[in-house]
Coordinates of C-alpha atoms and ligand atoms in Angstrom, one line a residue:
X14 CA 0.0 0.0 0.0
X15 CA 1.6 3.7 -1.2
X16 CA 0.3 6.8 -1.4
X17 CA 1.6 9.9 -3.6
X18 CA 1.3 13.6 -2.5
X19 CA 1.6 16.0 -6.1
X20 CA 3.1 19.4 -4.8
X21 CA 2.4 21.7 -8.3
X22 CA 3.8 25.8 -6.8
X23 CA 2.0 27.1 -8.9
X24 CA -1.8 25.7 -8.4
X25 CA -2.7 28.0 -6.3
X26 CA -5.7 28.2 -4.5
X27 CA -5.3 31.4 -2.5
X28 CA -3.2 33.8 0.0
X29 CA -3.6 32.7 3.7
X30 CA -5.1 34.8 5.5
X31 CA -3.2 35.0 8.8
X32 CA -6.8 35.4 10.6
X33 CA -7.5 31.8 10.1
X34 CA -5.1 31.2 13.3
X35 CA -7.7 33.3 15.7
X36 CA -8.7 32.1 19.2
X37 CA -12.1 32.9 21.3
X38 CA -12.3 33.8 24.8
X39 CA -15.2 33.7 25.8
X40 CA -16.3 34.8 30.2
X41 CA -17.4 31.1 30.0
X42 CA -16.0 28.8 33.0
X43 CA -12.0 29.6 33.7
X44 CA -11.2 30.9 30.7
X45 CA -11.0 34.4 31.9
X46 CA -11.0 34.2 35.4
X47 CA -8.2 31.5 36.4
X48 CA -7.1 31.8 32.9
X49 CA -6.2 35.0 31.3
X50 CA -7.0 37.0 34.1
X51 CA -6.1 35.5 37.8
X52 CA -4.4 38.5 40.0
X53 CA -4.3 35.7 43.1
X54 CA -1.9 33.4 40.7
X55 CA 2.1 33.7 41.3
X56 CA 2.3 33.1 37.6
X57 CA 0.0 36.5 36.7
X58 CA 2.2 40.0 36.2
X59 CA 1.1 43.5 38.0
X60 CA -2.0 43.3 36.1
X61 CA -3.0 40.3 36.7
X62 CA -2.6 38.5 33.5
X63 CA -1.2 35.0 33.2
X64 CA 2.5 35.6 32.1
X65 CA 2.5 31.3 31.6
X66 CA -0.9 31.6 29.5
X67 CA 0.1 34.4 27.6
X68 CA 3.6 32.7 27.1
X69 CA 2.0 29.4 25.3
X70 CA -0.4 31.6 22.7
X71 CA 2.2 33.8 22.0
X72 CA 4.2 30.9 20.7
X73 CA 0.9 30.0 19.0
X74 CA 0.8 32.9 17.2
X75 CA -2.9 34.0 17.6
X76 CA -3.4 36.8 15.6
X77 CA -6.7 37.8 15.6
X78 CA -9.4 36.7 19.5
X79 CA -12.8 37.1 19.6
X80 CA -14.7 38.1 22.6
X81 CA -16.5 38.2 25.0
X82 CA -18.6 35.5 23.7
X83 CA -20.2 32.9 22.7
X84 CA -23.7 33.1 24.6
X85 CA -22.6 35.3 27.3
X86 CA -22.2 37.7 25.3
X87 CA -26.1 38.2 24.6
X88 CA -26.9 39.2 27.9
X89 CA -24.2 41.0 28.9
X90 CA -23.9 45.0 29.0
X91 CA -20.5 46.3 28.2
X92 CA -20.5 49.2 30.5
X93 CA -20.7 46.7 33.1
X94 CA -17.0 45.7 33.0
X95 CA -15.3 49.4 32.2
X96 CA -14.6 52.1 34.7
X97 CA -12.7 51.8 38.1
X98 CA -13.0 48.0 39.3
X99 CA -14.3 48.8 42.6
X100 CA -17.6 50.2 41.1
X101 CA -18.3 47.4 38.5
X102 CA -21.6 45.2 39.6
X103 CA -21.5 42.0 40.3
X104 CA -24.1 40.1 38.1
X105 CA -25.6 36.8 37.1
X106 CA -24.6 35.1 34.2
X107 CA -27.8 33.3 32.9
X108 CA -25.9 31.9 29.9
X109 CA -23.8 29.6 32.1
X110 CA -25.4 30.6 35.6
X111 CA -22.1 31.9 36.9
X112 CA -21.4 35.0 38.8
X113 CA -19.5 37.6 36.6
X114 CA -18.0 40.2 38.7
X115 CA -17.0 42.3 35.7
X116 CA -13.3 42.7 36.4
X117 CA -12.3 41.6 33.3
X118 CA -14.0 43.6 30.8
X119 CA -13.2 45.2 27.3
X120 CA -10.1 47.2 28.3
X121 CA -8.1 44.5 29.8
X122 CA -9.1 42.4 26.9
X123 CA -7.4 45.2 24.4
X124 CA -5.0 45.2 27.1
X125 CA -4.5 41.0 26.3
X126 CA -4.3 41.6 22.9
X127 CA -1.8 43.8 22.6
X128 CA 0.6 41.6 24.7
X129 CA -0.3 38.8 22.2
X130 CA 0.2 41.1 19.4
X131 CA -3.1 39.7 18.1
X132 CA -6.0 42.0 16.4
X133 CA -9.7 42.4 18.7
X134 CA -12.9 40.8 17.7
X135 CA -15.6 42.3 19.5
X136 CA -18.8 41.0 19.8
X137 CA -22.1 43.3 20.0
X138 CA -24.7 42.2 22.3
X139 CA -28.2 41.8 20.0
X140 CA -29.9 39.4 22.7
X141 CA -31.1 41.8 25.6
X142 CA -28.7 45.0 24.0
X143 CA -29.9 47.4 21.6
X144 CA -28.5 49.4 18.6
X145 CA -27.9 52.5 20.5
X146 CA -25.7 50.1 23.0
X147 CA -23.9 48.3 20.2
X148 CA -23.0 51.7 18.5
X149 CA -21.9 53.3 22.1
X150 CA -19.3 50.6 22.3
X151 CA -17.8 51.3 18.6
X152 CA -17.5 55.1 19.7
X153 CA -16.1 54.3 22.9
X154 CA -13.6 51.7 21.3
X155 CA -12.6 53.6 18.2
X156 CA -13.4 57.4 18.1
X157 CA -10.8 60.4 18.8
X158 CA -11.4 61.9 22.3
X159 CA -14.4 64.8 22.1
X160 CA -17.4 62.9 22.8
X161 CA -19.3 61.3 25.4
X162 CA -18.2 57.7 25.0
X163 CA -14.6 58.8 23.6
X164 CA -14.0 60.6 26.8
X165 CA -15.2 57.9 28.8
X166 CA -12.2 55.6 27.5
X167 CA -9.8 58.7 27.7
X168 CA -11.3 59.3 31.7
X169 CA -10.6 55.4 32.1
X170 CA -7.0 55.9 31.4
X171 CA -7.7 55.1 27.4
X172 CA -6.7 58.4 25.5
X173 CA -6.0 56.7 22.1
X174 CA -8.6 54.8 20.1
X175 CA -8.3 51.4 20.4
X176 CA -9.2 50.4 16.8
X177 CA -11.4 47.4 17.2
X178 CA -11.3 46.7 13.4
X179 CA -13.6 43.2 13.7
X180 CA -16.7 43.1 15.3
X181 CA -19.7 40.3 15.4
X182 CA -23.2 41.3 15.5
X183 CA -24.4 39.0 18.1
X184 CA -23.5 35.5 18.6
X185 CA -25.5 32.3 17.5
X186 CA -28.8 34.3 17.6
X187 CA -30.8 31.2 15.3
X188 CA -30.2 29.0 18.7
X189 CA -33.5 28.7 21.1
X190 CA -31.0 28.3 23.9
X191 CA -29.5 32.2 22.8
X192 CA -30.9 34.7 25.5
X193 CA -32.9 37.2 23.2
X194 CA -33.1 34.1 20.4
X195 CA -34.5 36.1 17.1
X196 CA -36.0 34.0 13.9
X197 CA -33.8 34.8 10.7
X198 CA -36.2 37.9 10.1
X199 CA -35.9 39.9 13.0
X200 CA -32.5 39.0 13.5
X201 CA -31.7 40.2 9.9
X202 CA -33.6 43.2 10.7
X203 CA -32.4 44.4 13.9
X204 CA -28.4 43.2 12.7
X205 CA -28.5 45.5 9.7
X206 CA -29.8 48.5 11.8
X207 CA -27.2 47.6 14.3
X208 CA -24.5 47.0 11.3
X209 CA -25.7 50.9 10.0
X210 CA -25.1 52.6 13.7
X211 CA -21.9 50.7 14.3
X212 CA -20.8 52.0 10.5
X213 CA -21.8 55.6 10.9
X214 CA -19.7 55.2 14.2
X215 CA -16.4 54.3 12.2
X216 CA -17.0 53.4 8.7
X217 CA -13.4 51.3 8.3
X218 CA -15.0 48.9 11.1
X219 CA -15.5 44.7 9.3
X220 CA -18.5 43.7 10.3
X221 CA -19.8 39.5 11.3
X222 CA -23.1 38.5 10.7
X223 CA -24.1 35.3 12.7
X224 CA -24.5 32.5 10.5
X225 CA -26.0 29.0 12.0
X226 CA -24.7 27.9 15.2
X227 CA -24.2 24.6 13.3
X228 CA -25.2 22.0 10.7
X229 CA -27.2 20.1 12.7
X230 CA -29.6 23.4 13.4
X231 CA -32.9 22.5 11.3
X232 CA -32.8 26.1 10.1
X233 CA -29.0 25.3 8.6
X234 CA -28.6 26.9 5.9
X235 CA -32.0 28.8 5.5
X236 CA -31.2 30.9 8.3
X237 CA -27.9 32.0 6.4
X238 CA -29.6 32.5 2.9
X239 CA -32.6 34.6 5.0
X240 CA -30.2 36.9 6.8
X241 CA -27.5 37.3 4.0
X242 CA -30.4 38.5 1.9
X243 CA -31.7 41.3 4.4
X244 CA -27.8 42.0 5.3
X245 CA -25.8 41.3 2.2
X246 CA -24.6 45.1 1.8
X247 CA -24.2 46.1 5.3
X248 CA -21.8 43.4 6.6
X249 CA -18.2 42.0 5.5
X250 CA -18.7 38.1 6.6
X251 CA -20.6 35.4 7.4
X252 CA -19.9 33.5 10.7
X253 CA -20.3 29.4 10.6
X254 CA -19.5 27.5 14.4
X255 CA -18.9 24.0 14.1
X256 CA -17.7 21.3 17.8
X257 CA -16.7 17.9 16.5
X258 CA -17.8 14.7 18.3
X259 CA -16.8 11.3 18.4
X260 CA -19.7 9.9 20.6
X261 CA -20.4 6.7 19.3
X262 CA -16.6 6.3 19.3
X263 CA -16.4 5.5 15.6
X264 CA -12.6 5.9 15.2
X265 CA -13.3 5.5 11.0
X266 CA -15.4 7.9 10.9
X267 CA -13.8 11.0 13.1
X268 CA -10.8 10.5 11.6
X269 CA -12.3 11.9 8.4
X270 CA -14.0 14.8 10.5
X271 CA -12.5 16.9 7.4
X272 CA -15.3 15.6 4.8
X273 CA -18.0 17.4 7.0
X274 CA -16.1 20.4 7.6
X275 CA -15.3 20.7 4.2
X276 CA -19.1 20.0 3.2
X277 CA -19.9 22.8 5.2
X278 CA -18.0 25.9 3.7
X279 CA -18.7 24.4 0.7
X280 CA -21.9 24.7 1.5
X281 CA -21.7 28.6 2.6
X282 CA -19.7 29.6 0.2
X283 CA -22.0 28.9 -2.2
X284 CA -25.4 30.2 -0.4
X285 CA -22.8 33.9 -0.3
X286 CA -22.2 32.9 -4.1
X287 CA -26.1 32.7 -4.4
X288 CA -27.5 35.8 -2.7
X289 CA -24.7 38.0 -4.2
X290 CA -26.3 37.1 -7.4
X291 CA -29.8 37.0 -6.4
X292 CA -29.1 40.6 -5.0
X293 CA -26.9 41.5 -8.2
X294 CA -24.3 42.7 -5.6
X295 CA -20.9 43.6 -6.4
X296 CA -19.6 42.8 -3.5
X297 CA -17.9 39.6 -2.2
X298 CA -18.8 38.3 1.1
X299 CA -16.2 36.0 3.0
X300 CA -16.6 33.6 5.7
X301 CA -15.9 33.8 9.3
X302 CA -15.1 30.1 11.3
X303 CA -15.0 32.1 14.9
X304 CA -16.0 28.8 16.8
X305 CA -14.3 25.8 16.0
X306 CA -13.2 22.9 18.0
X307 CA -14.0 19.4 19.3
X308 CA -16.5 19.5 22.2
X309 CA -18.3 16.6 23.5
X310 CA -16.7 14.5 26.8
X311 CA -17.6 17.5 29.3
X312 CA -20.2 19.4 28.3
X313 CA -20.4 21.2 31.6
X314 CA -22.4 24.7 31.5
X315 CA -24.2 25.3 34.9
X316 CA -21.8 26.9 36.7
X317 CA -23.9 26.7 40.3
X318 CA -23.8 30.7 40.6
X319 CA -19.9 30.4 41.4
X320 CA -17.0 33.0 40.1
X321 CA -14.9 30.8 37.3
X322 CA -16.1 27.6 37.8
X323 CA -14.5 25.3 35.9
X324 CA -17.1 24.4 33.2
X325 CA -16.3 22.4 29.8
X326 CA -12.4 21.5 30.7
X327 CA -12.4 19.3 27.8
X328 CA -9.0 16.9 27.9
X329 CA -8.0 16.5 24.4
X330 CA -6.3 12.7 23.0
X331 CA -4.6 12.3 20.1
X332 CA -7.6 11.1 17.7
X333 CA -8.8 15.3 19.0
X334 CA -5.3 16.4 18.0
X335 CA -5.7 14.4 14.4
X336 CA -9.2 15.9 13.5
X337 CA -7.7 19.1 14.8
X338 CA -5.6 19.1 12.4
X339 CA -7.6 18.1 9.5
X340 CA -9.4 21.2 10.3
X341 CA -6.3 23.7 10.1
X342 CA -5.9 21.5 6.7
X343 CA -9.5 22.7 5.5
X344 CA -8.8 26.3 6.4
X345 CA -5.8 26.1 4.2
X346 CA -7.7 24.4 1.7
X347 CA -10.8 26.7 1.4
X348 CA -8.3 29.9 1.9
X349 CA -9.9 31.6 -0.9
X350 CA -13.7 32.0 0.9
X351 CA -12.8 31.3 4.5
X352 CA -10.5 34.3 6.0
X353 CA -11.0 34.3 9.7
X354 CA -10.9 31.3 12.2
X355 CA -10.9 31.2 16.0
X356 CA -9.9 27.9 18.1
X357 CA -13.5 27.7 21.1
X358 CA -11.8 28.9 23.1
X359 CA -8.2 29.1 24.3
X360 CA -7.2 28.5 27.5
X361 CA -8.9 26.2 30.0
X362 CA -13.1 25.9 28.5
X363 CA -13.0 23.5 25.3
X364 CA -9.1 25.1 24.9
X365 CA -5.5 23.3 24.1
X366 CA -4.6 24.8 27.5
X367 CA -5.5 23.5 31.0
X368 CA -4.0 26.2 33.6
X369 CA -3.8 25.1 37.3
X370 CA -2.3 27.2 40.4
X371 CA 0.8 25.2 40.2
X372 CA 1.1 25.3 36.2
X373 CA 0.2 25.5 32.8
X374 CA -0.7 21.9 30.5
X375 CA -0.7 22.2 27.1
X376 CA -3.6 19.5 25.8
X377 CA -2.7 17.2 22.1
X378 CA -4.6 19.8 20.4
X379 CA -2.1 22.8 20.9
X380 CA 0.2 21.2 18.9
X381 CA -1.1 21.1 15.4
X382 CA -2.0 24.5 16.0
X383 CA 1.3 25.5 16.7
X384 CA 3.0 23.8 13.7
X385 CA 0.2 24.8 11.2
X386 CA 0.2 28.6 12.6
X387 CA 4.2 28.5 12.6
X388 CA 4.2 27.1 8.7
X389 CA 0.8 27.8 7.1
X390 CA 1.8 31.0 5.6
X391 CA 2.1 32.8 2.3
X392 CA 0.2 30.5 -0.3
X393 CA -2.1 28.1 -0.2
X394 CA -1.6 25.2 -2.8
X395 CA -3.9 23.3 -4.8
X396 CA -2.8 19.2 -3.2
X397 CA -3.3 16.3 -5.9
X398 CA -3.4 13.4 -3.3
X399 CA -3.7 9.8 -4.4
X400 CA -4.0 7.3 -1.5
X401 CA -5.7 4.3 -0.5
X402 CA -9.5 4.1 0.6
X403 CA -11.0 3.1 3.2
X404 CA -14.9 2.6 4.5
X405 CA -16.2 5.4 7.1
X406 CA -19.7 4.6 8.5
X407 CA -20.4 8.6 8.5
X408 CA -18.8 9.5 5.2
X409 CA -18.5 6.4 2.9
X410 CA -14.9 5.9 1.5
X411 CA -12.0 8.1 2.4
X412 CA -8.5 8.4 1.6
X413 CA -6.4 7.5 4.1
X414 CA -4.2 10.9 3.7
X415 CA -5.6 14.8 4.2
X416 CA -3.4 16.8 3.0
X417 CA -2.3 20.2 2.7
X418 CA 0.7 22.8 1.5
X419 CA 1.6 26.3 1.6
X420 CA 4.7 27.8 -0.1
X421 CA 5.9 31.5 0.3
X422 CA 7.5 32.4 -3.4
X423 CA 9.2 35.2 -1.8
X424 CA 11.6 33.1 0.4
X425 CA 10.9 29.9 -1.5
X426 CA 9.9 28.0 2.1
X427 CA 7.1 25.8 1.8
X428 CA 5.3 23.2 4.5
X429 CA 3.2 20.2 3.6
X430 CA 0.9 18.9 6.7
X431 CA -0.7 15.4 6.4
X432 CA -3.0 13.6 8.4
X433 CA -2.1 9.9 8.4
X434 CA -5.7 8.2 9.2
X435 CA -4.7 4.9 9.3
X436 CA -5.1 3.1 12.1
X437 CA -2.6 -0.6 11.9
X438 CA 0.5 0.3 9.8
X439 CA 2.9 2.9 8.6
X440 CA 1.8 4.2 4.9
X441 CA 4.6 4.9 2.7
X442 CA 4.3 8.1 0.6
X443 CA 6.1 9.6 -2.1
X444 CA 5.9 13.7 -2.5
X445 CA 6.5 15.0 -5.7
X446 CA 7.1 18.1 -6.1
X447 CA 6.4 20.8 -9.7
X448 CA 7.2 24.4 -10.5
X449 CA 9.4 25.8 -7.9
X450 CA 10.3 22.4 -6.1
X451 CA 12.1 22.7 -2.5
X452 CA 16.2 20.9 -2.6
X453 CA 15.3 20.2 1.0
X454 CA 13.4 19.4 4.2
X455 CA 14.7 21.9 6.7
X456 CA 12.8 19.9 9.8
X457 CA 10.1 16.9 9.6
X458 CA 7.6 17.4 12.8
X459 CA 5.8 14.3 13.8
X460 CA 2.8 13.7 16.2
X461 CA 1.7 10.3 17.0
X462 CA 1.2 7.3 19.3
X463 CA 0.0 4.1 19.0
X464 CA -3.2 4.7 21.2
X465 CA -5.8 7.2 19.9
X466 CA -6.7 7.6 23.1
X467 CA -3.9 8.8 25.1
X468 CA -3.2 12.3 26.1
X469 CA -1.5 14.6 28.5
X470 CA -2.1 14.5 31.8
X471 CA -0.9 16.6 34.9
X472 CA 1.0 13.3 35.6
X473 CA 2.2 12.8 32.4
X474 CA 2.2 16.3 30.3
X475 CA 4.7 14.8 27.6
X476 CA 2.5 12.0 26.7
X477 CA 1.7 13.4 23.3
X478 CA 3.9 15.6 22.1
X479 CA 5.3 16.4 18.8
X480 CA 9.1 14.9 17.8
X481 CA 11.5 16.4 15.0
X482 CA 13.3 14.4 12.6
X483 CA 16.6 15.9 11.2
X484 CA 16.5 17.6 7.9
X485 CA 17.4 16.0 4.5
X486 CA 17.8 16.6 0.9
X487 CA 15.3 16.5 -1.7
X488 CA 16.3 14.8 -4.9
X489 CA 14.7 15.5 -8.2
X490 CA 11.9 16.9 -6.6
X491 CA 10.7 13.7 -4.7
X492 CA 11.0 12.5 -1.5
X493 CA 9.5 9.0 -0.2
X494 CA 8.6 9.2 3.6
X495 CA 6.6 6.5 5.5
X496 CA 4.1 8.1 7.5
X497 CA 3.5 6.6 10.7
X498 CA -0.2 5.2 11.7
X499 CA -2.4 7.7 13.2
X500 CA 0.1 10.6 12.6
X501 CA 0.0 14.2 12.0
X502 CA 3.2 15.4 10.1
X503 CA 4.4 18.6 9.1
X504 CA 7.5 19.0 6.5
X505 CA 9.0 22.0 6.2
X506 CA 10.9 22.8 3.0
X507 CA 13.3 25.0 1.3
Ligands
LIG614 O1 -17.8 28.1 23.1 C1 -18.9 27.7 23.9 C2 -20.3 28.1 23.4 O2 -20.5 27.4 22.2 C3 -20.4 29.5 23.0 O3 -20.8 30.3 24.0 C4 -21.6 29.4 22.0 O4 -21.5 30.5 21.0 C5 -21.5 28.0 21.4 O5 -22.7 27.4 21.4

């Protein structure tokens, strides 16, 4: 049994938007409080921020995070969390029945980002907020001292602007379970009049309309044809959320997660493709992944009225990490449509980082993530792959390889990532390489184990980890590598 990988520079498929490597923090469990934000912890600076947690996404590159939720976010007022701490309210959080005590709030997240170096998403609340709200929050944010919400930030120790240039217009408002839950009409309605403030506000602002909370919605993809047609003009993307599961433990079959999540911006794609024409627009809509993750072993979401409770601490194996990285695959992939993507969420809810008060774990699934955001950069390239089949109860035949490449003409590096489904023996594969073919593999990163099922733990944090194999030359443009069973590999070329 072989496999060959056809590697031609130039079918290209599209630039790679750096915004596909994104993250979501969300006030949802610990990942604010006793994640990003834990002024008790010996591991926080001055400010309180987690130098450890910080430390790990840095080195993951995030560049764009999306906040402050997720369903919180639709019953939560943003005034709340600004101002001197001492006089922010305490409230209920009905989305996961946790006490929020506002500490945290849109300043120290601008704060976060610009310790990451990553770019702010900012969600407006369209549950229980209004227009007037939504458009006080993109003056306070992003307009020059010399108004009322300008001066606000200035008097909160804000002078400049902080230049929120991405901002959702609600969150997953076609869900019953949403606080304020709209039906594709009124939502459409009251986004665009929401999308029209926020605009008149700071015109150079991207807007997010909220597309389906998933495919299994029975509204999918209605609701994103309805809305799309009353908000077409007025917004910049489309916003698709997606959790993988493996409940029935079908190995087969979430292994080749990538079908669906392919199946689903193709899907998107083409309902933008279809109201752009039905409207006769001339404007091109893109798409927006901003929740994205596997989420099913702890589902936790009541958080019993406590301050951070740990909710959703997912722990993340190796068969997570292997669908995680089919899905950095996709982004690559569908480059051309999809241009923003944020990992639900970062650091301890559904995250690939558990933090504790002794430490900081980093779960299978930061891993991919760190080699796909350290190599998947320039151009995105159009992968011929021809490897054996085999039978998925959920998506019929596969290929036992998902593939991917990027190549940078400008400094000639390139990176190929392939998933390695199979489940008994090594696969060998040959790469060929046309066009501008690399002379060399600069580094081969490998992540695998002989147990889908094995991850790291606080007693063993190594468990699953990625190794690298020396370098070596490329001859002729071809290289023949044999890709261990259930592997995620990563070559890196010159
Ligand atoms: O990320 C956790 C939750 O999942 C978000 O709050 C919501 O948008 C989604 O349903």
């Amino acid at each position: 049994m072989t496999a060959r990988i056809y590697i031609d520079t130039q079918r290209i498929i599209g630039e790679i938007s750096p915004l596909l490597f994104g993250g979501f923090a969300e006030h949802m469990g610990r990942c604010i409080y006793g994640g990003l934000y834990d002024p008790g912890s010996p591991h926080a600076d001055g400010r309180g921020y987690r130098q450890d947690v910080l430390q790990a996404l840095r080195e993951l590159r995030l560049s764009v995070i999306r906040y402050p939720g997720g369903n919180f976010l639709s019953g939560y007022h943003w005034r709340d969390g600004v101002g001197p701490r001492e006089e922010r309210p305490r409230h209920r959080d009905l989305a996961w029945q946790s006490i929020e005590t506002n500490q945290f709030g849109t300043n120290e997240f601008i704060e976060v980002c610009r310790l990451l170096n990553a770019l702010p998403m900012l969600g407006v609340n369209l549950g229980t907020g209004t227009i007037e709200e939504a458009a006080a929050l993109v003056e306070y944010c992003n307009a020059p001292v010399g108004s009322h919400y300008a001066d606000l930030r200035a008097a909160h120790g804000y002078p400049t602007p902080h230049a929120v240039p991405y901002w959702c217009l609600g969150n997953e408002m076609d869900g019953p379970w949403q606080i304020g839950h709209l039906d594709a009409l009124d939502y459409g309605k009251k986004a665009r009049e929401a999308a029209k403030v926020m605009r008149l506000q700071d015109p150079a602002i991207q807007l997010i309309l909220c597309g389906s909370s998933s495919t299994s919605m029975r509204t999918y993809p209605e609701w994103d044809r309805l809305v799309l047609e009353t908000c077409y003009d007025q917004v910049d993307y489309l916003a698709l959320h997606y959790y993988a599961t493996n409940h029935d433990n079908d190995l087969g079959s979430y292994l080749a997660m990538a079908a669906q999540f392919e199946e689903q911006v193709d899907t998107l794609a083409a309902t933008l493709r279809y109201v752009k024409a039905v409207l006769r627009s001339r404007r091109t809509l893109y798409l927006s992944w901003d929740e994205w993750n596997v989420w099913y072993k702890d589902r936790s979401g009541r958080g019993g009225w406590q301050e951070g409770p740990p909710l959703s601490e997912e722990v993340y194996n190796l068969e997570d990490a292997l669908v995680v990285g089919q899905w950095l695959n996709v982004f690559l992939r569908k480059c051309d449509v999809l241009k923003i993507a944020c990992i639900a969420q970062i650091v301890n809810t559904i995250a690939p980082l558990h933090a504790t008060q002794d430490g900081l774990l980093r779960h299978t699934t930061y891993y991919p993530f760190l080699l796909a955001s350290a190599y998947g950069r320039g151009l995105s390239l159009d992968v011929l792959t021809q490897a054996p089949l085999y039978d998925t109860r959920l998506f019929g035949p596969m290929p036992l390889l998902d593939v991917a490449a990027s190549h940078d003409p400008a400094t000639g590096a390139g990176a190929v990532f392939i998933v390695n489904r199979s489940v008994g023996e090594p696969l060998v594969t040959e790469v060929v390489w046309q066009g501008a073919a690399p002379t060399r593999v600069l580094a081969r990163h490998e992540l695998t184990g002989d147990d889908p099922k094995a991850f790291n733990g606080l007693a063993e944090p190594n468990r699953v980890v990625p190794r690298t194999l020396p370098g070596q030359p490329i001859q002729d443009g071809r290289l023949t590598l044999s890709l261990p069973p259930l592997s995620f590999t990563v070559l890196a070329t010159t």
